Amino acid sequence: MKAVICTKYGPPEVLQIREVLKPTPRDNEVLIKIRATTVHVGDARIRRFDVPFAAIIPSRIFLGILRPRQPILGMDLAGEIEDMGRNVTKFKRADQVFGSTGFKFGANAQYICLPETGMLALKPEQVSWEEAAAVTNGGIIALLMLRKADIRRGQNVLIYGASGSVGTYGVQLARYFGARVTAVCSGSNLELVKSLGAEVQIDYTQEDFTGRNEQYDVIFDAVGKFPPRQARKSLTKKGRYINVLTTSVKGHREPENMILLRELMAEGKLKTVIDRCYRMDEIVEAHRYVDLGHKKGNVIVTVEHEN
């Protein structure tokens, strides 16, 4: 099978398309024929080994010394089950699924094996491969962050970086939970976040939201770029500040998270914003674009197969 191999840490050019051995599912695993995957900020940071100075040594140990220990990057995927182990009961052959590999990576390839009890769920029929592929990263993170903030109906919620992957899902999920949403992003994306349900839109290049004297029950920094001390000035007395890079959350592998996102997608209440789509052989260009830091929503990689 074909896969994207990260040959060493560095610029996008370190990525190469190579033929590797097609995996065989273990007794509790399914073999997925991947139709779409993603390139997000996390993939790009790992590729170039962009970690805080204090985390260099533990990150080298965890990720790999000179190159990623798992050379196939990518965490998100959508595809169909081609084969399975003898003990699998939740899925059957030809099921269309979407899921995440987490920090095991390996999704930037034509095939992957995942345990049936992992981050995997049936894809709604009306949702495309491309739309489903991104949900288990940005969607799950946004969901866990908002739950961490104990979001409630009627609250005033501000999402900073609302036009990115986590941010676009965050706006929609906050609205689903009944909050009034203020979205902060660049001027070119104001209409986008408005269409997702943000009642107030602020262009951060023109205005500092802390100058509005508005108080928020939750401030969610979905890109990790706004100084926490400044953000806290705009919180209510019992308000919560959450940051996608520094706030610890648990529950990534809880099945109910996948079930909720699947239901919301099926009902049309959660949509994936796709900025650009690339073929797998355009992976270098995809990483170059993500490195620019201005993507709207998600960057998708379509995976082709020879029939």
Coordinates of C-alpha atoms in Angstrom, one line a residue:
M1 CA 0.0 0.0 0.0
K2 CA 1.0 3.6 -0.4
A3 CA 1.7 5.8 2.7
V4 CA 3.1 9.2 3.5
I5 CA 6.5 8.7 5.3
C6 CA 8.1 11.4 7.5
T7 CA 11.8 10.6 6.8
K8 CA 13.1 13.0 9.5
Y9 CA 12.0 16.2 11.3
G10 CA 12.0 19.2 9.1
P11 CA 10.1 21.2 6.4
P12 CA 7.3 19.7 4.3
E13 CA 9.8 18.2 1.9
V14 CA 10.8 15.5 4.4
L15 CA 7.5 13.8 3.5
Q16 CA 7.7 11.1 0.9
I17 CA 5.1 8.7 -0.7
R18 CA 6.4 5.2 -0.4
E19 CA 5.1 1.6 -0.7
V20 CA 4.8 -0.1 2.7
L21 CA 3.4 -3.4 3.9
K22 CA -0.4 -3.5 4.1
P23 CA -1.4 -4.3 7.7
T24 CA -3.3 -7.4 8.8
P25 CA -5.9 -7.0 11.5
R26 CA -5.5 -8.7 14.8
D27 CA -8.4 -10.6 16.4
N28 CA -10.0 -7.4 17.8
E29 CA -9.1 -5.1 14.9
V30 CA -10.7 -3.9 11.7
L31 CA -8.8 -3.2 8.5
I32 CA -10.0 0.2 7.1
K33 CA -9.6 1.2 3.5
I34 CA -9.0 5.0 4.0
R35 CA -10.8 7.4 1.7
A36 CA -10.0 10.7 3.4
T37 CA -7.6 11.9 6.1
T38 CA -6.4 15.3 7.3
V39 CA -3.4 17.5 7.9
H40 CA -3.9 19.7 10.9
V41 CA -1.6 21.9 13.0
G42 CA -0.6 19.0 15.3
D43 CA 0.7 17.0 12.3
A44 CA 2.7 19.9 11.0
R45 CA 4.2 20.6 14.5
I46 CA 5.2 17.0 14.9
R47 CA 6.8 17.0 11.4
R48 CA 9.0 20.0 12.2
F49 CA 9.4 19.0 15.9
D50 CA 7.9 22.3 17.1
V51 CA 7.7 21.8 20.8
P52 CA 8.3 24.1 23.8
F53 CA 11.9 24.2 25.0
A54 CA 11.1 22.6 28.3
A55 CA 9.5 19.7 26.5
I56 CA 12.3 18.9 24.0
I57 CA 13.8 15.9 25.9
P58 CA 10.5 14.2 26.8
S59 CA 9.1 14.8 23.4
R60 CA 12.2 13.3 21.7
I61 CA 11.7 10.2 23.9
F62 CA 8.0 10.0 23.2
L63 CA 8.0 10.9 19.5
G64 CA 11.4 9.7 18.3
I65 CA 15.0 11.0 18.5
L66 CA 15.9 11.9 14.9
R67 CA 12.6 11.2 13.2
P68 CA 9.1 10.2 14.3
R69 CA 9.0 6.7 15.8
Q70 CA 5.8 6.2 13.8
P71 CA 6.9 7.4 10.3
I72 CA 3.3 7.6 9.0
L73 CA 1.7 10.7 10.4
G74 CA -2.0 11.6 10.5
M75 CA -4.6 11.0 13.2
D76 CA -8.0 11.4 11.5
L77 CA -9.7 9.2 8.9
A78 CA -12.8 8.1 7.2
G79 CA -13.1 4.9 5.1
E80 CA -14.7 1.5 4.8
I81 CA -14.0 -1.7 6.6
E82 CA -12.4 -4.2 4.3
D83 CA -11.5 -7.0 6.7
M84 CA -11.6 -7.8 10.4
G85 CA -10.3 -10.1 13.1
R86 CA -12.3 -13.1 14.3
N87 CA -13.4 -11.5 17.6
V88 CA -14.9 -8.3 16.1
T89 CA -18.6 -7.9 16.7
K90 CA -19.3 -4.1 16.5
F91 CA -18.7 -3.8 12.7
K92 CA -19.0 -5.7 9.5
R93 CA -17.3 -5.7 6.1
A94 CA -18.2 -2.7 3.9
D95 CA -19.3 -0.5 6.9
Q96 CA -18.5 3.1 6.3
V97 CA -16.7 4.5 9.4
F98 CA -14.9 7.6 10.7
G99 CA -12.4 7.7 13.5
S100 CA -9.1 8.7 15.0
T101 CA -5.8 6.9 15.7
G102 CA -4.8 9.4 18.4
F103 CA -1.1 9.6 19.1
K104 CA -0.5 6.3 17.4
F105 CA -0.8 8.2 14.1
G106 CA -0.7 6.2 10.8
A107 CA -3.8 7.7 9.1
N108 CA -1.9 9.3 6.1
A109 CA -2.0 6.0 4.3
Q110 CA -4.3 3.8 2.1
Y111 CA -5.0 1.3 4.9
I112 CA -4.9 1.1 8.7
C113 CA -5.9 -1.3 11.4
L114 CA -7.7 -0.1 14.5
P115 CA -9.3 -1.9 17.4
E116 CA -13.0 -2.1 17.3
T117 CA -13.2 -0.5 20.8
G118 CA -11.2 2.5 19.7
M119 CA -12.2 6.0 18.4
L120 CA -14.3 4.6 15.6
A121 CA -18.0 5.0 14.7
L122 CA -20.3 4.5 11.7
K123 CA -20.3 7.4 9.3
P124 CA -23.7 9.0 8.6
E125 CA -24.7 8.1 5.0
Q126 CA -25.4 11.7 4.0
V127 CA -21.9 12.9 5.2
S128 CA -19.0 12.7 2.8
W129 CA -15.7 11.0 3.5
E130 CA -14.0 14.4 3.5
E131 CA -16.6 15.9 6.0
A132 CA -16.4 13.0 8.4
A133 CA -12.6 12.6 8.4
A134 CA -11.9 15.8 10.4
V135 CA -14.5 15.4 13.2
T136 CA -12.6 13.2 15.5
N137 CA -9.9 15.8 16.0
G138 CA -11.4 19.3 15.9
G139 CA -14.8 18.1 16.9
I140 CA -13.8 15.9 19.8
I141 CA -11.3 18.5 21.2
A142 CA -14.0 21.3 21.0
L143 CA -16.5 19.0 22.7
L144 CA -14.2 18.1 25.6
M145 CA -13.0 21.7 26.1
L146 CA -16.5 23.0 26.4
R147 CA -17.5 20.2 28.8
K148 CA -14.4 21.0 30.8
A149 CA -15.7 24.6 31.1
D150 CA -19.0 23.2 32.3
I151 CA -20.9 25.0 29.5
R152 CA -24.6 25.7 30.2
R153 CA -27.6 27.0 28.3
G154 CA -27.9 30.8 28.4
Q155 CA -24.2 31.4 29.0
N156 CA -22.1 34.0 27.2
V157 CA -19.3 32.2 25.5
L158 CA -16.4 33.7 23.5
I159 CA -14.3 31.6 21.1
Y160 CA -11.0 33.1 20.1
G161 CA -9.7 31.6 16.8
A162 CA -13.2 30.7 15.8
S163 CA -12.5 30.1 12.1
G164 CA -10.0 27.2 12.6
S165 CA -10.7 23.5 12.9
V166 CA -11.4 23.4 16.7
G167 CA -12.9 26.9 16.5
T168 CA -15.5 26.1 13.8
Y169 CA -16.7 23.0 15.7
G170 CA -16.6 25.0 19.0
V171 CA -18.9 27.7 17.7
Q172 CA -21.5 25.0 16.6
L173 CA -21.2 22.9 19.7
A174 CA -21.5 26.0 22.0
R175 CA -24.7 26.9 20.1
Y176 CA -25.9 23.3 20.5
F177 CA -25.5 23.6 24.2
G178 CA -27.6 26.7 24.2
A179 CA -24.9 29.4 24.7
R180 CA -24.7 32.8 23.1
V181 CA -21.5 32.8 21.1
T182 CA -19.1 35.6 20.3
A183 CA -16.6 34.6 17.7
V184 CA -13.1 36.2 17.3
C185 CA -11.3 35.7 14.0
S186 CA -9.9 37.7 11.0
G187 CA -12.2 40.0 9.1
S188 CA -12.3 37.7 6.0
N189 CA -13.9 34.9 8.2
L190 CA -16.6 36.9 9.9
E191 CA -19.3 35.8 7.6
L192 CA -18.2 32.2 8.0
V193 CA -18.5 32.2 11.8
K194 CA -21.8 34.0 11.6
S195 CA -23.1 31.3 9.3
L196 CA -22.1 28.7 11.9
G197 CA -24.2 30.4 14.6
A198 CA -22.0 33.1 16.2
E199 CA -24.3 35.9 17.2
V200 CA -21.4 38.4 17.6
Q201 CA -18.4 38.5 15.3
I202 CA -15.2 40.4 16.2
D203 CA -12.2 41.0 13.8
Y204 CA -9.2 40.7 16.0
T205 CA -7.1 42.7 13.6
Q206 CA -9.3 45.7 14.2
E207 CA -10.4 45.3 17.8
D208 CA -9.3 43.8 21.1
F209 CA -12.4 42.1 22.5
T210 CA -11.4 43.0 26.1
G211 CA -12.1 46.6 25.3
R212 CA -15.8 46.0 24.9
N213 CA -16.3 45.7 28.7
E214 CA -18.3 42.6 28.0
Q215 CA -18.2 39.7 30.5
Y216 CA -18.2 36.1 29.5
D217 CA -19.0 32.9 31.3
V218 CA -16.5 31.0 29.1
I219 CA -13.6 32.2 27.1
F220 CA -12.3 29.4 24.8
D221 CA -8.9 30.1 23.1
A222 CA -9.2 27.6 20.3
V223 CA -5.7 28.4 18.9
G224 CA -3.7 29.1 22.0
K225 CA -2.6 32.6 20.9
F226 CA -4.4 35.0 23.2
P227 CA -2.5 35.9 26.5
P228 CA -4.4 34.3 29.4
R229 CA -4.0 37.2 31.7
Q230 CA -5.7 39.5 29.2
A231 CA -8.5 37.0 28.6
R232 CA -9.3 36.6 32.3
K233 CA -10.1 40.3 32.6
S234 CA -13.3 39.7 30.6
L235 CA -14.5 36.7 32.6
T236 CA -17.5 36.8 35.0
K237 CA -16.8 36.2 38.6
K238 CA -17.3 32.4 38.2
G239 CA -16.2 32.4 34.5
R240 CA -13.9 29.7 33.0
Y241 CA -10.9 30.2 30.8
I242 CA -9.9 27.2 28.6
N243 CA -7.0 27.0 26.2
V244 CA -6.6 24.3 23.5
L245 CA -2.9 24.0 24.2
T246 CA -2.7 24.1 28.0
T247 CA -6.1 22.9 29.3
S248 CA -6.0 19.2 30.2
V249 CA -9.0 17.2 29.2
K250 CA -9.9 13.5 29.5
G251 CA -12.4 11.3 27.8
H252 CA -11.0 11.1 24.3
R253 CA -11.9 7.4 24.0
E254 CA -15.3 7.5 25.5
P255 CA -17.8 6.1 23.0
E256 CA -20.5 8.6 23.9
N257 CA -18.4 11.4 22.4
M258 CA -18.3 9.7 19.0
I259 CA -22.0 8.9 19.2
L260 CA -23.0 12.5 19.9
L261 CA -20.9 13.9 17.1
R262 CA -22.3 11.3 14.7
E263 CA -25.9 12.2 15.7
L264 CA -25.2 15.9 15.3
M265 CA -23.7 15.3 11.8
A266 CA -26.6 13.1 10.8
E267 CA -29.1 15.8 11.9
G268 CA -27.1 18.6 10.1
K269 CA -26.3 20.3 13.4
L270 CA -22.6 19.9 13.1
K271 CA -20.8 20.7 9.8
T272 CA -17.2 20.4 8.8
V273 CA -15.7 23.5 7.3
I274 CA -13.2 22.5 4.6
D275 CA -10.7 25.0 3.4
R276 CA -8.8 22.9 0.9
C277 CA -8.6 19.3 -0.4
Y278 CA -5.4 17.7 -1.6
R279 CA -4.6 14.3 -3.1
M280 CA -2.2 12.2 -1.1
D281 CA 0.6 12.8 -3.7
E282 CA 0.1 16.5 -2.9
I283 CA 0.9 16.0 0.8
V284 CA 3.9 18.4 0.7
E285 CA 1.7 21.2 -0.6
A286 CA -0.9 20.4 2.1
H287 CA 1.7 20.8 4.8
R288 CA 3.1 24.0 3.3
Y289 CA -0.4 25.5 3.4
V290 CA -1.0 24.4 7.0
D291 CA 2.4 25.9 8.0
L292 CA 1.2 29.3 6.9
G293 CA -1.2 29.3 9.9
H294 CA -4.2 30.8 8.1
K295 CA -6.4 27.9 7.3
K296 CA -10.2 28.1 7.7
G297 CA -11.6 24.9 9.3
N298 CA -9.9 21.8 7.9
V299 CA -7.4 20.7 5.3
I300 CA -8.4 17.4 3.9
V301 CA -6.3 14.8 2.0
T302 CA -8.3 12.4 -0.3
V303 CA -6.9 8.9 -0.6
E304 CA -7.1 7.2 -4.0
H305 CA -7.1 3.4 -4.6
E306 CA -6.4 1.4 -7.7
N307 CA -9.4 -0.7 -8.6

